[in-house]
Short mmCIF file of C-alpha atoms and ligand atoms in Angstrom, two decimals:
data_model
loop_
_atom_site.label_atom_id
_atom_site.label_comp_id
_atom_site.label_asym_id
_atom_site.label_seq_id
_atom_site.Cartn_x
_atom_site.Cartn_y
_atom_site.Cartn_z
CA MET A 5 -78.39 90.45 122.22
CA SER A 6 -76.07 90.32 119.21
CA ALA A 7 -77.36 89.21 115.78
CA SER A 8 -76.53 85.68 114.70
CA LYS A 9 -73.67 85.13 112.22
CA HIS A 10 -73.96 83.47 108.84
CA THR A 11 -71.62 82.62 106.01
CA ILE A 12 -73.10 83.26 102.59
CA THR A 13 -71.78 82.66 99.09
CA LEU A 14 -72.76 84.68 96.05
CA THR A 15 -71.31 86.24 92.94
CA VAL A 16 -70.68 89.97 92.89
CA ASN A 17 -69.83 91.43 89.52
CA GLY A 18 -69.09 87.91 88.32
CA GLU A 19 -66.66 87.12 91.15
CA TYR A 20 -67.38 84.34 93.61
CA GLU A 21 -67.51 85.68 97.17
CA GLN A 22 -67.86 83.99 100.55
CA VAL A 23 -68.78 86.49 103.22
CA ASP A 24 -69.42 86.28 106.96
CA VAL A 25 -72.41 88.45 107.78
CA SER A 26 -74.59 89.12 110.78
CA ALA A 27 -78.29 88.44 110.36
CA ASN A 28 -79.14 92.16 110.40
CA LEU A 29 -76.49 93.34 107.89
CA THR A 30 -78.00 94.83 104.76
CA LEU A 31 -76.79 94.06 101.26
CA LEU A 32 -75.74 97.72 101.01
CA GLN A 33 -73.61 97.44 104.15
CA MET A 34 -72.09 94.18 102.99
CA LEU A 35 -71.10 95.64 99.62
CA ARG A 36 -69.60 98.80 101.10
CA GLU A 37 -68.12 97.52 104.37
CA LYS A 38 -67.21 93.89 103.67
CA LEU A 39 -66.36 94.05 99.96
CA SER A 40 -65.20 97.70 99.72
CA LEU A 41 -67.54 98.33 96.79
CA THR A 42 -68.31 101.92 97.69
CA GLY A 43 -69.74 102.89 94.31
CA THR A 44 -73.14 101.89 95.67
CA LYS A 45 -74.24 104.88 97.72
CA ASN A 46 -76.01 105.17 101.05
CA GLY A 47 -78.51 107.99 100.74
CA CYS A 48 -81.42 107.30 103.07
CA MET A 49 -81.23 103.69 104.35
CA ALA A 50 -85.00 103.70 104.05
CA GLY A 51 -85.80 102.59 100.50
CA GLU A 52 -86.67 106.07 99.34
CA CYS A 53 -83.79 107.52 97.30
CA GLY A 54 -82.51 104.75 95.02
CA ALA A 55 -78.83 105.69 95.54
CA CYS A 56 -78.17 102.13 96.73
CA THR A 57 -79.69 100.37 93.69
CA VAL A 58 -77.99 97.18 92.53
CA LEU A 59 -79.07 94.32 90.29
CA LEU A 60 -80.02 91.27 92.34
CA ASP A 61 -80.45 88.28 90.04
CA GLY A 62 -80.96 90.79 87.25
CA GLU A 63 -83.58 92.96 88.91
CA PRO A 64 -82.93 96.43 90.34
CA VAL A 65 -83.40 96.51 94.12
CA ASN A 66 -82.73 99.00 96.88
CA SER A 67 -79.83 97.23 98.58
CA CYS A 68 -80.54 99.05 101.86
CA MET A 69 -83.83 97.14 102.06
CA VAL A 70 -82.39 93.67 101.42
CA LEU A 71 -80.60 91.62 104.06
CA ALA A 72 -77.28 90.15 103.02
CA VAL A 73 -78.37 86.70 104.24
CA GLU A 74 -81.23 86.82 101.73
CA CYS A 75 -78.63 87.01 98.94
CA ASP A 76 -77.06 83.63 99.63
CA GLY A 77 -76.64 81.95 96.24
CA SER A 78 -77.54 85.08 94.29
CA SER A 79 -75.85 87.17 91.64
CA VAL A 80 -75.30 90.86 92.36
CA ILE A 81 -74.16 93.53 89.92
CA THR A 82 -73.02 96.89 91.22
CA VAL A 83 -71.91 99.97 89.35
CA GLU A 84 -68.35 98.67 89.53
CA GLY A 85 -69.45 95.72 87.40
CA LEU A 86 -70.93 97.68 84.50
CA ALA A 87 -67.77 98.40 82.51
CA LYS A 88 -66.26 95.39 80.74
CA ASP A 89 -62.55 95.12 79.91
CA GLY A 90 -62.11 98.85 80.40
CA VAL A 91 -65.02 99.75 78.11
CA LEU A 92 -67.86 101.66 79.71
CA ASP A 93 -71.35 100.23 79.55
CA PRO A 94 -73.41 102.12 76.94
CA VAL A 95 -75.51 103.73 79.68
CA GLN A 96 -72.34 105.01 81.36
CA GLN A 97 -71.00 106.46 78.12
CA ALA A 98 -74.34 108.00 77.22
CA ILE A 99 -74.82 109.71 80.59
CA ILE A 100 -71.39 111.31 80.14
CA ASN A 101 -72.23 112.32 76.57
CA HIS A 102 -75.43 114.01 77.72
CA GLY A 103 -74.02 115.75 80.79
CA GLY A 104 -76.34 113.71 83.00
CA VAL A 105 -73.94 113.76 85.96
CA GLN A 106 -73.68 116.75 88.25
CA CYS A 107 -72.85 115.97 91.90
CA GLY A 108 -72.92 112.28 90.92
CA PHE A 109 -74.41 110.92 94.12
CA CYS A 110 -77.44 109.46 92.37
CA THR A 111 -75.49 108.29 89.33
CA PRO A 112 -74.55 104.72 90.35
CA GLY A 113 -78.15 103.93 91.23
CA ILE A 114 -79.47 105.52 88.07
CA LEU A 115 -77.00 103.61 85.92
CA ILE A 116 -78.05 100.34 87.53
CA SER A 117 -81.77 101.06 87.15
CA ALA A 118 -81.18 101.99 83.50
CA ARG A 119 -79.15 98.83 82.91
CA GLY A 120 -81.90 96.75 84.49
CA LEU A 121 -84.48 98.42 82.24
CA LEU A 122 -82.52 97.87 79.03
CA ASN A 123 -81.87 94.24 79.94
CA ARG A 124 -85.60 93.53 80.13
CA ASN A 125 -86.81 96.10 77.59
CA PRO A 126 -84.18 96.99 74.96
CA ASN A 127 -86.35 99.63 73.28
CA PRO A 128 -88.18 101.57 76.02
CA SER A 129 -90.37 104.60 75.45
CA GLU A 130 -89.65 107.85 77.29
CA ASP A 131 -92.50 107.02 79.67
CA GLU A 132 -91.03 103.59 80.35
CA ILE A 133 -87.62 105.14 81.06
CA ARG A 134 -89.15 107.64 83.48
CA GLU A 135 -91.12 104.84 85.14
CA ALA A 136 -87.96 102.74 85.55
CA LEU A 137 -86.17 105.69 87.18
CA VAL A 138 -89.03 106.78 89.41
CA GLY A 139 -87.32 105.38 92.50
CA ASN A 140 -84.02 107.14 91.80
CA LEU A 141 -84.02 110.64 93.22
CA CYS A 142 -81.76 113.25 91.63
CA ARG A 143 -81.55 116.68 93.18
CA CYS A 144 -79.38 118.18 90.46
CA THR A 145 -80.18 117.38 86.86
CA GLY A 146 -83.93 117.69 86.38
CA TYR A 147 -83.81 114.18 84.82
CA LEU A 148 -84.10 115.28 81.17
CA ARG A 149 -80.45 114.60 80.35
CA ILE A 150 -80.61 111.28 82.14
CA VAL A 151 -83.67 110.22 80.16
CA GLU A 152 -82.00 111.33 76.92
CA ALA A 153 -78.92 109.32 77.88
CA VAL A 154 -80.94 106.14 78.40
CA GLU A 155 -82.64 106.71 75.04
CA GLU A 156 -79.23 107.08 73.39
CA ALA A 157 -77.88 103.95 75.08
CA ALA A 158 -80.92 101.98 73.94
CA GLY A 159 -80.49 103.23 70.39
CA ARG A 160 -76.79 102.33 70.34
CA GLU A 161 -77.46 98.85 71.67
CA GLN A 162 -80.19 98.29 69.09
CA ALA A 163 -77.90 99.52 66.30
CA SER A 164 -75.08 97.25 67.43
CA LEU A 165 -77.39 94.23 67.05
CA LYS A 166 -78.16 94.99 63.38
S1 LIG B 28 -80.08 104.31 100.52
FE1 LIG B 28 -81.39 102.75 99.81
S2 LIG B 28 -83.09 103.75 98.93
FE2 LIG B 28 -81.86 105.34 99.79
S1 LIG B 29 -76.44 114.44 89.95
FE1 LIG B 29 -76.66 115.18 91.99
S2 LIG B 29 -78.28 114.01 92.82
FE2 LIG B 29 -78.23 113.46 90.75
#
């Protein structure tokens, strides 16, 4: 039996979208296959790696564990939505500055988790940064440079408010 079809509306990276989805399509599949937003990565499809992290109404979620139909009326931010007017988000710039990208597969999810953290806690401790990234697996970097990058981004954002 095929899954039922639905039409949902939402904003993705600030753009209004109307998308036809089957009831069993995940948010991750919708972003990659229906909207061609392939920056969000498919690592495990099981909620374990964090490569698929996006902001859903401001909160980081594993998009492989959310059904697209659940996102009707929501706001989604993906890694493609972080830069504004050609200027990288501070967490993007900082992760480059610190050499926190190696193979890069985890990077979109890490950037989104970091952005979600700084939106709710502009001045996190190292422990809070590590806690926010606990669901984002990185096989390459050992995390130290990523944590340093989030600290730098937080410091820059705080300084820009003074
Ligand atoms: S692909 Fe979603 S948590 Fe791994
Ligand atoms: S940079 Fe390779 S998995 Fe994180």
